[in-house]
Tab-separated table of C-alpha atoms in Angstrom:
chain	number	residue	atom	x	y	z
A	396	UNK	CA	77.312	75.947	161.592
A	397	UNK	CA	78.121	79.136	159.635
A	398	UNK	CA	81.684	79.098	160.916
A	399	UNK	CA	82.279	75.492	159.885
A	400	UNK	CA	80.711	75.952	156.437
A	401	UNK	CA	82.984	78.882	155.699
A	402	UNK	CA	86.028	77.072	157.100
A	403	UNK	CA	85.291	73.984	155.010
A	404	UNK	CA	84.957	76.080	151.851
A	405	UNK	CA	88.156	78.002	152.631
A	406	UNK	CA	90.194	74.856	153.296
A	407	UNK	CA	88.801	73.115	150.202
A	408	UNK	CA	89.723	76.015	147.920
A	409	UNK	CA	93.185	76.229	149.512
A	410	UNK	CA	93.877	72.523	149.007
A	411	UNK	CA	92.751	72.668	145.362
A	412	UNK	CA	94.914	75.736	144.652
A	413	UNK	CA	97.985	74.213	146.307
A	414	UNK	CA	97.694	70.827	144.594
A	415	UNK	CA	96.940	72.367	141.185
A	416	UNK	CA	100.001	74.613	141.412
A	417	UNK	CA	102.285	71.757	142.484
A	418	UNK	CA	101.065	69.496	139.667
A	419	UNK	CA	101.401	72.240	137.055
A	420	UNK	CA	104.902	73.263	138.132
A	421	UNK	CA	106.034	69.657	138.326
A	422	UNK	CA	104.969	69.120	134.713
A	423	UNK	CA	106.657	72.267	133.452
A	424	UNK	CA	109.985	72.006	135.214
A	425	UNK	CA	112.123	69.348	136.803
A	426	UNK	CA	112.963	70.720	140.208
A	427	UNK	CA	113.218	69.632	143.802
A	428	UNK	CA	110.726	69.292	146.637
A	429	UNK	CA	111.394	72.728	148.091
A	430	UNK	CA	110.685	74.465	144.788
A	431	UNK	CA	107.229	72.863	144.671
A	432	UNK	CA	106.529	73.832	148.291
A	433	UNK	CA	107.556	77.435	147.562
A	434	UNK	CA	105.304	77.593	144.504
A	435	UNK	CA	102.355	75.955	146.269
A	436	UNK	CA	102.600	78.398	149.182
A	437	UNK	CA	103.025	81.240	146.702
A	438	UNK	CA	99.687	80.354	145.126
A	439	UNK	CA	98.032	80.304	148.551
A	440	UNK	CA	99.585	83.702	149.261
A	441	UNK	CA	97.977	85.013	146.066
A	442	UNK	CA	94.608	83.793	147.304
A	443	UNK	CA	94.947	85.048	150.876
A	444	UNK	CA	96.435	88.422	149.960
A	445	UNK	CA	93.411	88.982	147.729
A	446	UNK	CA	91.045	88.068	150.579
A	447	UNK	CA	92.902	90.194	153.125
A	448	UNK	CA	91.414	93.512	151.975
A	449	UNK	CA	87.770	92.430	151.744
A	450	UNK	CA	86.923	92.241	155.489
A	451	UNK	CA	88.035	95.853	156.031
A	452	UNK	CA	85.842	97.279	153.258
A	453	UNK	CA	83.109	98.691	155.501
A	454	UNK	CA	80.721	99.699	152.741
A	455	UNK	CA	81.021	96.248	151.205
A	456	UNK	CA	80.267	94.676	154.605
A	457	UNK	CA	77.206	96.907	155.097
A	458	UNK	CA	76.010	95.927	151.630
A	459	UNK	CA	76.336	92.235	152.495
A	460	UNK	CA	74.155	92.824	155.557
A	461	UNK	CA	71.296	93.677	153.228
A	462	UNK	CA	71.512	90.499	151.142
A	463	UNK	CA	69.162	87.794	152.496
A	464	UNK	CA	70.869	84.536	153.408
A	465	UNK	CA	74.457	85.789	153.374
A	466	UNK	CA	74.742	85.560	157.159
A	467	UNK	CA	73.899	81.858	156.889
A	468	UNK	CA	77.131	81.349	154.949
A	469	UNK	CA	79.528	83.733	156.690
A	470	UNK	CA	79.385	85.623	159.979
A	471	UNK	CA	79.631	89.163	158.617
A	472	UNK	CA	79.839	90.704	162.085
A	473	UNK	CA	83.203	88.980	162.604
A	474	UNK	CA	84.861	90.722	159.659
A	475	UNK	CA	87.785	92.111	161.679
A	476	UNK	CA	88.399	88.709	163.265
A	477	UNK	CA	88.424	87.218	159.764
A	478	UNK	CA	90.936	89.869	158.674
A	479	UNK	CA	93.205	88.878	161.568
A	480	UNK	CA	92.963	85.160	160.811
A	481	UNK	CA	93.818	85.734	157.150
A	482	UNK	CA	96.726	87.976	158.164
A	483	UNK	CA	98.102	85.218	160.406
A	484	UNK	CA	97.719	82.748	157.569
A	485	UNK	CA	99.665	85.104	155.303
A	486	UNK	CA	102.407	85.299	157.938
A	487	UNK	CA	102.718	81.500	158.212
A	488	UNK	CA	102.624	80.986	154.443
A	489	UNK	CA	105.223	83.718	153.946
A	490	UNK	CA	107.556	82.029	156.416
A	491	UNK	CA	107.188	78.646	154.668
A	492	UNK	CA	107.505	80.250	151.217
A	493	UNK	CA	110.704	82.075	152.231
A	494	UNK	CA	112.237	79.034	153.928
A	495	UNK	CA	111.442	76.813	150.926
A	496	UNK	CA	113.156	79.229	148.533
A	497	UNK	CA	116.141	79.313	150.863
A	498	UNK	CA	116.350	75.520	150.993
A	499	UNK	CA	116.107	75.060	147.220
A	500	UNK	CA	119.341	77.033	146.869
A	501	UNK	CA	122.658	76.364	148.486
A	502	UNK	CA	122.993	78.245	151.768
A	503	UNK	CA	124.536	81.701	151.176
A	504	UNK	CA	127.600	80.854	153.270
A	505	UNK	CA	128.343	77.812	151.073
A	506	UNK	CA	128.065	79.947	147.933
A	507	UNK	CA	130.376	82.632	149.262
A	508	UNK	CA	132.920	80.120	150.565
A	509	UNK	CA	133.008	78.074	147.353
A	510	UNK	CA	132.973	81.107	145.025
A	511	UNK	CA	134.657	84.184	146.483
A	512	UNK	CA	132.755	87.320	145.548
A	513	UNK	CA	129.562	85.410	144.773
A	514	UNK	CA	126.297	86.996	145.911
A	515	UNK	CA	123.147	84.973	146.739
A	516	UNK	CA	120.415	85.401	144.128
A	517	UNK	CA	117.989	87.112	146.522
A	518	UNK	CA	120.312	90.123	146.713
A	519	UNK	CA	120.490	90.587	142.939
A	520	UNK	CA	117.097	89.581	141.486
A	521	UNK	CA	113.858	91.538	141.721
A	522	UNK	CA	112.006	88.672	143.408
A	523	UNK	CA	114.746	88.344	146.010
A	524	UNK	CA	115.088	92.039	146.797
A	525	UNK	CA	111.329	92.618	146.965
A	526	UNK	CA	110.965	89.478	149.091
A	527	UNK	CA	113.402	90.869	151.660
A	528	UNK	CA	111.614	94.233	151.692
A	529	UNK	CA	108.231	92.509	152.077
A	530	UNK	CA	109.513	90.566	155.084
A	531	UNK	CA	110.880	93.745	156.699
A	532	UNK	CA	107.577	95.565	156.242
A	533	UNK	CA	105.694	92.593	157.678
A	534	UNK	CA	108.037	92.558	160.661
A	535	UNK	CA	107.087	96.164	161.437
A	536	UNK	CA	103.351	95.813	160.717
A	537	UNK	CA	102.819	92.577	162.625
A	538	UNK	CA	104.949	93.725	165.546
A	539	UNK	CA	102.989	96.940	166.060
A	540	UNK	CA	99.670	95.168	165.409
A	541	UNK	CA	100.105	93.067	168.566
A	542	UNK	CA	97.166	93.688	170.900
A	543	UNK	CA	99.403	94.868	173.772
A	544	UNK	CA	101.107	97.443	171.551
A	545	UNK	CA	97.923	98.537	169.799
A	546	UNK	CA	96.106	99.263	173.062
A	547	UNK	CA	98.897	101.483	174.346
A	548	UNK	CA	100.088	103.064	171.089
A	549	UNK	CA	97.143	103.060	168.702
A	550	UNK	CA	98.644	105.866	166.609
A	551	UNK	CA	101.717	103.728	165.951
A	552	UNK	CA	99.473	100.857	164.863
A	553	UNK	CA	97.402	103.150	162.623
A	554	UNK	CA	100.342	104.704	160.776
A	555	UNK	CA	102.473	101.568	160.404
A	556	UNK	CA	99.453	99.602	159.191
A	557	UNK	CA	99.250	101.936	156.214
A	558	UNK	CA	102.532	100.445	155.031
A	559	UNK	CA	100.194	97.917	153.437
A	560	UNK	CA	100.063	100.214	150.377
A	561	UNK	CA	103.825	99.869	149.825
A	562	UNK	CA	103.560	96.165	150.726
A	563	UNK	CA	101.021	95.486	147.981
A	564	UNK	CA	103.032	97.473	145.429
A	565	UNK	CA	106.144	95.430	146.222
A	566	UNK	CA	104.031	92.289	146.100
A	567	UNK	CA	103.100	93.049	142.491
A	568	UNK	CA	106.789	93.245	141.584
A	569	UNK	CA	107.600	90.137	143.601
A	570	UNK	CA	105.054	87.788	142.033
A	571	UNK	CA	104.193	87.996	138.327
A	572	UNK	CA	100.555	86.974	138.771
A	573	UNK	CA	99.600	88.522	142.119
A	574	UNK	CA	98.088	91.611	140.459
A	575	UNK	CA	95.466	89.400	138.782
A	576	UNK	CA	94.348	88.212	142.209
A	577	UNK	CA	94.463	91.570	143.968
A	578	UNK	CA	93.191	93.935	141.258
A	579	UNK	CA	89.490	93.555	142.135
A	580	UNK	CA	89.888	93.667	145.968
A	581	UNK	CA	92.319	96.588	145.701
A	582	UNK	CA	89.910	98.440	143.402
A	583	UNK	CA	87.072	97.796	145.847
A	584	UNK	CA	89.180	99.054	148.746
A	585	UNK	CA	90.187	102.172	146.782
A	586	UNK	CA	86.515	102.879	146.090
A	587	UNK	CA	85.848	102.316	149.782
A	588	UNK	CA	88.413	104.946	150.777
A	589	UNK	CA	87.023	107.437	148.264
A	590	UNK	CA	83.536	106.916	149.715
A	591	UNK	CA	84.894	107.399	153.237
A	592	UNK	CA	86.513	110.691	152.197
A	593	UNK	CA	83.325	111.857	150.489
A	594	UNK	CA	81.211	110.999	153.520
A	595	UNK	CA	83.660	112.864	155.714
A	596	UNK	CA	83.080	115.997	153.644
A	597	UNK	CA	79.288	115.671	153.790
A	598	UNK	CA	77.418	117.001	156.882
A	599	UNK	CA	75.426	114.296	158.625
A	600	UNK	CA	73.726	113.556	161.884
A	601	UNK	CA	73.151	110.510	164.047
A	602	UNK	CA	69.495	109.471	163.884
A	603	UNK	CA	69.438	106.542	166.264
A	604	UNK	CA	71.747	104.432	168.425
A	605	UNK	CA	70.596	101.162	169.960
A	606	UNK	CA	71.954	97.915	171.336
A	607	UNK	CA	71.388	94.803	169.220
A	608	UNK	CA	71.892	91.123	170.086
A	609	UNK	CA	75.462	89.860	170.205
A	610	UNK	CA	77.032	92.700	172.242
A	611	UNK	CA	76.803	94.978	169.235
A	612	UNK	CA	75.645	98.512	168.593
A	613	UNK	CA	73.579	99.793	165.676
A	614	UNK	CA	74.155	103.404	164.652
A	615	UNK	CA	71.923	105.010	162.019
A	616	UNK	CA	73.333	108.026	160.183
A	617	UNK	CA	71.332	110.385	158.038
A	618	UNK	CA	73.626	110.100	154.996
A	619	UNK	CA	74.112	106.337	154.759
A	620	UNK	CA	72.103	104.063	152.521
A	621	UNK	CA	72.979	101.013	154.618
A	622	UNK	CA	71.976	101.519	158.204
A	623	UNK	CA	73.544	98.716	160.207
A	624	UNK	CA	76.894	99.162	161.949
A	625	UNK	CA	78.099	96.474	164.312
A	626	UNK	CA	81.165	96.085	166.448
A	627	UNK	CA	83.147	92.843	166.437
């Protein structure tokens, strides 16, 4: 039930955001179908890129464990699975967004053939250049994040995954409003990393380790306020 409640809420919000963006852009400008698809998917990318960081904020997840009733709305123990699903959604939306922008313009070959020396807009404008760089970074990150690669070369996965910092910076230059969506999650993640560093500098000891239902393990540390740690 928890899974379906969360899925229903997620889909409902996504539909509302997409439709609202399409209606607003259609009122403001007179453009073609592909422009509206690109803008609608862009709005969904804003939403999903903001959500993408939350499941990997461990302190935030531990804090949610201590709020009564939260687990009836979302399965907190599946936070990494949720991160993966959102990442796949971002990949699909990015592909549609890119293709729609391509289709709303003449194909590059037509431009070059009809106007010698002409350069497609995505090689000259900030949105185009950053879009290409974002796609290249995603190609590396998603390729190395494949389960078969990650199991054999975890170090490669770990280091390439930290390209997300550059990816989010480029994202802020690519979309004019993305920073409004990502400011709070990015701030929370930054605080999370500071807390991780601080905990790493503080001596601590393991108090108790025990198995809990759901093929999970609970590890209690002496320095942590929130006690429950669970594997996905």
